Amino acid sequence: MPSAPLPRAVFAMDPVHLPRLFPAPLLERLRLAADIDPALVVRDVADPAVAPALSAADVLITGWGCPHLDGALLAAAPRLRAVLHTAGSVRSLVGEALWQRGVVVSSAVTGNAVPVAEYTLAMILLAGKDVFAHRERYRRTHALPTPAETAATGNLGRRVGVVAASRVGRRLLELLRPYEFEVLLYDPYVDAAEATALGARLVGLDELVRRSDIVTLHAPDVPETHHLLDRARLALLRDGGVLINTSRGALVEQAALVDELVSGRLHAVLDVTDPEPLPADSPLYTLPNVVLTPHVAGSLGNELERLGRLVVEELERLASGHPLSHEVRRAELSRLA
């Protein structure tokens, strides 16, 4: 019997990402699983040059810089049955019309969670050793620290509060297991038994903020989480406490956080801010108690290949008639990041 024809796939993203997402061996695997022209990349669904490819497409392989997946896209791609996203959350990408048509959506968000969790673990360990304060002191004094200056240093028994058992949060909880931390978890969608299985103790958000030495945010950016840490909750953090944010800047009330950091009462590791980037005169650029990085916790450089590999594996499953492993359910979008 003749074999089934390969699905027709089209790239839809900023083409600058393609070489790192799909280096030659991965691109060859992709071409074996689908009928795709690697030189054709959709940026604008209204572009007449891409109309023939879109009209015949069964699958869109999307990524950073792709067009919004709305009614206009569906009109241009009447055969579309799957979207395979090479980046993280599809929350702001997928329009209502796509869900209503029943197009299957898959995301490499699980792969993107890996470097974010690794970054967070590294910062937790460094913060527990008070590395950033010791660096500043050493630059200033050129002297080794005294016992008094290291009295509060160390990771043994440090209490870490994880906000949200999202994909990043869950990966972080796995990475924290070998260390002698006490781990608290806040997530309204998780019960005590599941939290225990994840290696944490479930508590309310105020209790987590009040009792933790280090608080790390991994909740999605949805209306319910806007300013989740407002001025009142930031005030609950203990003196000298550390806030790590690799999720979205809008989870924290920015003006209140700046006030706390300028006062020197708290420390922070911020890979995301609100706005992003910060104004040029923001004190966060120069405060000694702030580690500010330019949204680099997620997949960059050679880490992009992991995302491309996940999408190729999904395409191979799709082509062989097997269910996708990383399908995104519409109902999950309010609680998973």
Short mmCIF file of C-alpha atoms in Angstrom, two decimals:
data_model
loop_
_atom_site.label_atom_id
_atom_site.label_comp_id
_atom_site.label_asym_id
_atom_site.label_seq_id
_atom_site.Cartn_x
_atom_site.Cartn_y
_atom_site.Cartn_z
CA MET A 1 0.00 0.00 0.00
CA PRO A 2 1.29 3.50 -0.72
CA SER A 3 2.41 5.45 2.32
CA ALA A 4 0.37 8.42 3.52
CA PRO A 5 1.58 11.77 2.19
CA LEU A 6 3.67 13.85 4.53
CA PRO A 7 1.90 16.78 6.20
CA ARG A 8 2.65 20.13 4.63
CA ALA A 9 4.35 22.46 7.09
CA VAL A 10 5.27 26.14 6.99
CA PHE A 11 7.55 28.17 9.24
CA ALA A 12 5.99 31.29 10.82
CA MET A 13 8.47 33.28 12.91
CA ASP A 14 11.37 35.69 12.70
CA PRO A 15 13.79 33.80 10.40
CA VAL A 16 16.79 34.96 12.43
CA HIS A 17 16.01 32.15 14.93
CA LEU A 18 15.85 29.29 12.43
CA PRO A 19 19.55 28.32 12.27
CA ARG A 20 19.80 27.82 16.05
CA LEU A 21 16.40 26.20 16.44
CA PHE A 22 17.03 23.79 13.58
CA PRO A 23 20.72 23.11 12.91
CA ALA A 24 21.39 20.88 9.90
CA PRO A 25 20.75 17.46 11.50
CA LEU A 26 17.45 18.61 13.02
CA LEU A 27 16.39 20.30 9.81
CA GLU A 28 16.98 17.04 7.95
CA ARG A 29 14.79 15.17 10.45
CA LEU A 30 12.12 17.81 10.02
CA ARG A 31 12.20 17.46 6.23
CA LEU A 32 11.80 13.70 6.55
CA ALA A 33 8.67 14.22 8.68
CA ALA A 34 7.00 16.96 6.65
CA ASP A 35 6.84 18.59 3.25
CA ILE A 36 8.41 21.97 4.08
CA ASP A 37 10.39 24.65 2.28
CA PRO A 38 13.04 25.89 4.77
CA ALA A 39 13.51 29.07 2.74
CA LEU A 40 9.88 30.15 3.15
CA VAL A 41 9.07 31.86 6.44
CA VAL A 42 5.77 33.63 7.12
CA ARG A 43 5.92 36.96 8.92
CA ASP A 44 2.72 38.52 7.56
CA VAL A 45 -0.30 36.40 6.59
CA ALA A 46 -1.41 39.13 4.18
CA ASP A 47 1.79 38.83 2.13
CA PRO A 48 0.78 37.51 -1.33
CA ALA A 49 4.10 35.68 -1.65
CA VAL A 50 3.20 33.27 1.18
CA ALA A 51 -0.45 32.75 0.23
CA PRO A 52 0.04 29.49 -1.75
CA ALA A 53 2.05 27.88 1.03
CA LEU A 54 -0.40 28.94 3.73
CA SER A 55 -3.42 27.75 1.76
CA ALA A 56 -1.89 24.26 1.55
CA ALA A 57 -0.45 24.12 5.08
CA ASP A 58 -1.50 21.39 7.49
CA VAL A 59 0.99 22.48 10.16
CA LEU A 60 2.48 25.81 11.23
CA ILE A 61 5.83 25.77 13.01
CA THR A 62 5.82 29.01 14.95
CA GLY A 63 8.26 30.90 17.14
CA TRP A 64 9.29 34.34 18.32
CA GLY A 65 8.13 36.95 15.82
CA CYS A 66 5.29 34.92 14.34
CA PRO A 67 1.98 36.56 13.37
CA HIS A 68 -1.00 36.36 15.71
CA LEU A 69 -2.94 33.15 15.17
CA ASP A 70 -6.38 34.66 14.65
CA GLY A 71 -9.22 34.62 12.16
CA ALA A 72 -7.11 36.16 9.41
CA LEU A 73 -4.57 33.38 9.72
CA LEU A 74 -7.28 30.73 9.66
CA ALA A 75 -8.82 32.26 6.56
CA ALA A 76 -5.43 32.11 4.85
CA ALA A 77 -4.79 28.53 6.04
CA PRO A 78 -8.07 26.60 5.65
CA ARG A 79 -6.36 23.20 5.98
CA LEU A 80 -4.48 24.03 9.17
CA ARG A 81 -4.80 21.32 11.82
CA ALA A 82 -1.79 21.83 14.09
CA VAL A 83 0.44 24.58 15.44
CA LEU A 84 3.82 23.54 16.83
CA HIS A 85 5.37 26.39 18.79
CA THR A 86 9.15 26.49 19.25
CA ALA A 87 9.03 28.92 22.18
CA GLY A 88 7.23 29.09 25.53
CA SER A 89 3.72 30.15 26.39
CA VAL A 90 1.15 30.47 23.60
CA ARG A 91 -1.17 32.55 25.80
CA SER A 92 -0.74 35.80 23.86
CA LEU A 93 -0.29 34.08 20.49
CA VAL A 94 -3.41 31.98 20.00
CA GLY A 95 -6.68 33.72 19.24
CA GLU A 96 -10.15 32.46 20.10
CA ALA A 97 -10.85 31.45 16.51
CA LEU A 98 -8.04 28.88 16.57
CA TRP A 99 -9.43 27.13 19.64
CA GLN A 100 -12.94 27.16 18.16
CA ARG A 101 -11.77 25.49 14.97
CA GLY A 102 -10.15 22.73 17.03
CA VAL A 103 -6.60 23.22 15.78
CA VAL A 104 -4.19 21.24 17.96
CA VAL A 105 -1.53 23.39 19.63
CA SER A 106 1.78 22.13 20.98
CA SER A 107 4.46 24.17 22.70
CA ALA A 108 8.11 23.72 23.61
CA VAL A 109 7.40 25.46 26.93
CA THR A 110 8.64 22.41 28.83
CA GLY A 111 12.00 22.71 27.08
CA ASN A 112 12.14 26.44 27.73
CA ALA A 113 11.47 25.77 31.42
CA VAL A 114 14.80 23.97 31.75
CA PRO A 115 17.18 26.97 31.47
CA VAL A 116 14.84 29.19 33.48
CA ALA A 117 14.86 26.70 36.34
CA GLU A 118 18.63 26.27 36.05
CA TYR A 119 19.14 30.04 36.20
CA THR A 120 16.87 30.24 39.24
CA LEU A 121 18.67 27.42 41.05
CA ALA A 122 22.01 29.10 40.41
CA MET A 123 20.74 32.39 41.80
CA ILE A 124 19.24 30.69 44.87
CA LEU A 125 22.57 29.05 45.66
CA LEU A 126 24.54 32.24 45.09
CA ALA A 127 22.09 34.30 47.13
CA GLY A 128 22.27 31.79 49.99
CA LYS A 129 26.05 32.19 50.04
CA ASP A 130 25.55 35.96 50.01
CA VAL A 131 27.85 36.04 46.99
CA PHE A 132 26.60 39.35 45.64
CA ALA A 133 27.13 41.24 48.91
CA HIS A 134 30.54 39.62 49.37
CA ARG A 135 31.49 40.66 45.84
CA GLU A 136 30.58 44.27 46.55
CA ARG A 137 32.40 44.24 49.88
CA TYR A 138 35.53 42.65 48.38
CA ARG A 139 35.62 45.24 45.60
CA ARG A 140 35.42 47.97 48.18
CA THR A 141 37.77 46.66 50.90
CA HIS A 142 40.12 44.21 49.13
CA ALA A 143 39.98 42.22 52.37
CA LEU A 144 38.74 38.75 53.25
CA PRO A 145 35.46 38.70 55.18
CA THR A 146 35.42 38.51 58.94
CA PRO A 147 33.46 35.80 60.78
CA ALA A 148 30.85 38.43 61.65
CA GLU A 149 30.41 39.22 57.96
CA THR A 150 29.79 35.56 57.08
CA ALA A 151 27.60 34.68 60.09
CA ALA A 152 24.39 34.72 58.06
CA THR A 153 25.92 33.01 55.02
CA GLY A 154 25.09 29.48 53.90
CA ASN A 155 22.51 27.27 52.25
CA LEU A 156 22.03 24.68 54.98
CA GLY A 157 18.38 24.79 55.99
CA ARG A 158 17.68 27.88 53.94
CA ARG A 159 13.92 28.33 53.41
CA VAL A 160 12.96 28.79 49.75
CA GLY A 161 9.45 29.86 48.78
CA VAL A 162 8.34 28.85 45.27
CA VAL A 163 5.34 30.74 43.92
CA ALA A 164 3.47 28.49 41.46
CA ALA A 165 3.99 24.91 40.38
CA SER A 166 4.08 25.93 36.74
CA ARG A 167 6.32 24.05 34.34
CA VAL A 168 9.26 26.18 35.46
CA GLY A 169 8.22 25.87 39.09
CA ARG A 170 7.99 22.09 38.86
CA ARG A 171 11.36 21.82 37.15
CA LEU A 172 12.88 24.03 39.85
CA LEU A 173 11.35 21.85 42.58
CA GLU A 174 13.09 18.86 40.98
CA LEU A 175 16.41 20.69 40.92
CA LEU A 176 16.07 21.73 44.57
CA ARG A 177 15.69 18.14 45.82
CA PRO A 178 19.41 17.33 46.34
CA TYR A 179 19.92 20.38 48.56
CA GLU A 180 19.14 20.74 52.24
CA PHE A 181 16.55 23.45 51.78
CA GLU A 182 13.15 23.75 53.38
CA VAL A 183 10.86 24.37 50.41
CA LEU A 184 7.48 26.09 50.67
CA LEU A 185 5.02 26.20 47.76
CA TYR A 186 2.09 28.45 46.99
CA ASP A 187 -0.22 27.40 44.17
CA PRO A 188 -4.03 27.59 44.35
CA TYR A 189 -4.33 24.70 41.87
CA VAL A 190 -2.22 22.25 43.93
CA ASP A 191 -3.31 20.34 47.01
CA ALA A 192 -1.15 19.37 50.00
CA ALA A 193 -0.56 15.81 48.79
CA GLU A 194 0.67 16.94 45.38
CA ALA A 195 2.90 19.57 46.96
CA THR A 196 4.46 16.91 49.18
CA ALA A 197 5.05 14.72 46.13
CA LEU A 198 6.79 17.69 44.50
CA GLY A 199 9.08 18.03 47.52
CA ALA A 200 7.47 21.08 49.11
CA ARG A 201 5.02 22.08 51.83
CA LEU A 202 1.91 23.87 50.64
CA VAL A 203 1.21 27.19 52.38
CA GLY A 204 -0.72 30.39 51.75
CA LEU A 205 0.98 33.17 49.85
CA ASP A 206 1.28 35.53 52.80
CA GLU A 207 2.80 32.79 54.94
CA LEU A 208 5.25 31.88 52.17
CA VAL A 209 6.38 35.49 51.76
CA ARG A 210 6.65 36.04 55.50
CA ARG A 211 8.59 32.86 56.30
CA SER A 212 10.92 32.44 53.31
CA ASP A 213 14.53 33.56 53.10
CA ILE A 214 14.28 33.51 49.31
CA VAL A 215 11.06 33.92 47.30
CA THR A 216 11.08 32.95 43.64
CA LEU A 217 8.22 33.71 41.23
CA HIS A 218 7.02 31.29 38.54
CA ALA A 219 3.35 32.19 38.07
CA PRO A 220 1.84 33.10 34.68
CA ASP A 221 1.06 36.70 33.79
CA VAL A 222 -2.73 36.70 33.93
CA PRO A 223 -5.16 39.23 35.44
CA GLU A 224 -5.33 37.24 38.69
CA THR A 225 -1.56 37.51 39.20
CA HIS A 226 -1.15 41.20 38.35
CA HIS A 227 0.83 42.73 41.25
CA LEU A 228 0.60 39.45 43.12
CA LEU A 229 3.39 40.86 45.24
CA ASP A 230 2.08 44.32 45.99
CA ARG A 231 3.42 46.81 48.51
CA ALA A 232 1.75 45.05 51.44
CA ARG A 233 3.14 41.62 50.52
CA LEU A 234 6.62 42.97 49.82
CA ALA A 235 6.56 44.43 53.31
CA LEU A 236 6.04 40.91 54.66
CA LEU A 237 9.43 39.79 53.36
CA ARG A 238 11.94 39.53 56.17
CA ASP A 239 14.75 42.07 56.38
CA GLY A 240 17.56 40.86 54.13
CA GLY A 241 15.20 38.58 52.20
CA VAL A 242 15.76 37.87 48.52
CA LEU A 243 13.20 38.11 45.73
CA ILE A 244 13.91 36.31 42.44
CA ASN A 245 11.72 37.03 39.42
CA THR A 246 12.20 35.12 36.18
CA SER A 247 8.50 35.12 35.26
CA ARG A 248 7.04 38.50 34.33
CA GLY A 249 7.61 41.95 35.78
CA ALA A 250 3.88 42.61 36.16
CA LEU A 251 3.68 40.05 38.99
CA VAL A 252 5.35 42.63 41.25
CA GLU A 253 4.28 46.19 42.02
CA GLN A 254 7.33 47.89 40.50
CA ALA A 255 7.24 51.18 42.41
CA ALA A 256 6.90 49.38 45.74
CA LEU A 257 9.76 47.04 44.87
CA VAL A 258 12.00 49.96 43.93
CA ASP A 259 11.24 51.62 47.27
CA GLU A 260 12.15 48.44 49.18
CA LEU A 261 15.37 47.98 47.23
CA VAL A 262 16.45 51.61 47.46
CA SER A 263 15.99 51.38 51.23
CA GLY A 264 18.39 48.43 51.27
CA ARG A 265 15.96 46.27 53.24
CA LEU A 266 15.65 43.61 50.55
CA HIS A 267 17.79 42.01 47.85
CA ALA A 268 16.56 41.03 44.40
CA VAL A 269 17.53 39.03 41.35
CA LEU A 270 15.45 40.37 38.48
CA ASP A 271 15.55 38.88 35.01
CA VAL A 272 12.25 40.58 34.18
CA THR A 273 10.87 43.99 35.09
CA ASP A 274 7.88 46.21 34.40
CA PRO A 275 8.47 48.00 32.08
CA GLU A 276 11.07 46.08 30.15
CA PRO A 277 13.63 47.46 29.69
CA LEU A 278 13.60 49.87 32.60
CA PRO A 279 14.00 53.61 32.08
CA ALA A 280 17.62 54.67 31.79
CA ASP A 281 17.49 56.51 35.13
CA SER A 282 16.15 53.54 37.11
CA PRO A 283 18.14 53.00 40.32
CA LEU A 284 17.90 49.24 39.81
CA TYR A 285 20.73 49.39 37.30
CA THR A 286 23.23 50.44 39.95
CA LEU A 287 21.96 49.30 43.35
CA PRO A 288 24.45 46.94 45.01
CA ASN A 289 21.64 44.76 46.39
CA VAL A 290 20.13 44.10 42.94
CA VAL A 291 21.25 41.62 40.29
CA LEU A 292 19.58 42.80 37.09
CA THR A 293 19.80 40.69 33.93
CA PRO A 294 18.22 41.44 30.52
CA HIS A 295 15.63 38.63 30.25
CA VAL A 296 18.25 35.93 29.65
CA ALA A 297 16.95 33.12 31.88
CA GLY A 298 15.00 31.50 29.05
CA SER A 299 16.47 29.65 26.09
CA LEU A 300 19.32 31.46 24.35
CA GLY A 301 22.16 30.48 22.03
CA ASN A 302 22.73 26.74 21.90
CA GLU A 303 19.73 26.14 24.20
CA LEU A 304 17.41 26.95 21.30
CA GLU A 305 18.26 23.59 19.74
CA ARG A 306 16.39 21.88 22.61
CA LEU A 307 13.23 23.74 21.57
CA GLY A 308 13.67 22.81 17.93
CA ARG A 309 14.22 19.16 18.88
CA LEU A 310 10.98 19.07 20.86
CA VAL A 311 9.06 20.44 17.88
CA VAL A 312 10.66 17.98 15.45
CA GLU A 313 9.69 15.12 17.78
CA GLU A 314 6.13 16.45 17.88
CA LEU A 315 6.02 16.67 14.08
CA GLU A 316 7.25 13.07 13.82
CA ARG A 317 4.45 11.97 16.15
CA LEU A 318 1.91 13.92 14.14
CA ALA A 319 3.13 12.46 10.86
CA SER A 320 2.91 8.91 12.23
CA GLY A 321 -0.58 9.41 13.68
CA HIS A 322 0.46 9.39 17.33
CA PRO A 323 -0.83 11.88 19.93
CA LEU A 324 1.33 14.88 20.72
CA SER A 325 3.36 14.84 23.92
CA HIS A 326 3.31 18.60 24.55
CA GLU A 327 -0.21 19.56 23.56
CA VAL A 328 -1.45 22.75 25.19
CA ARG A 329 -4.94 22.61 26.63
CA ARG A 330 -6.88 25.82 26.58
CA ALA A 331 -7.93 25.38 30.23
CA GLU A 332 -4.28 25.21 31.33
CA LEU A 333 -3.36 28.67 30.14
CA SER A 334 -4.56 30.44 33.29
CA ARG A 335 -2.32 28.42 35.58
CA LEU A 336 0.72 27.16 33.70
CA ALA A 337 3.72 29.17 32.57
#
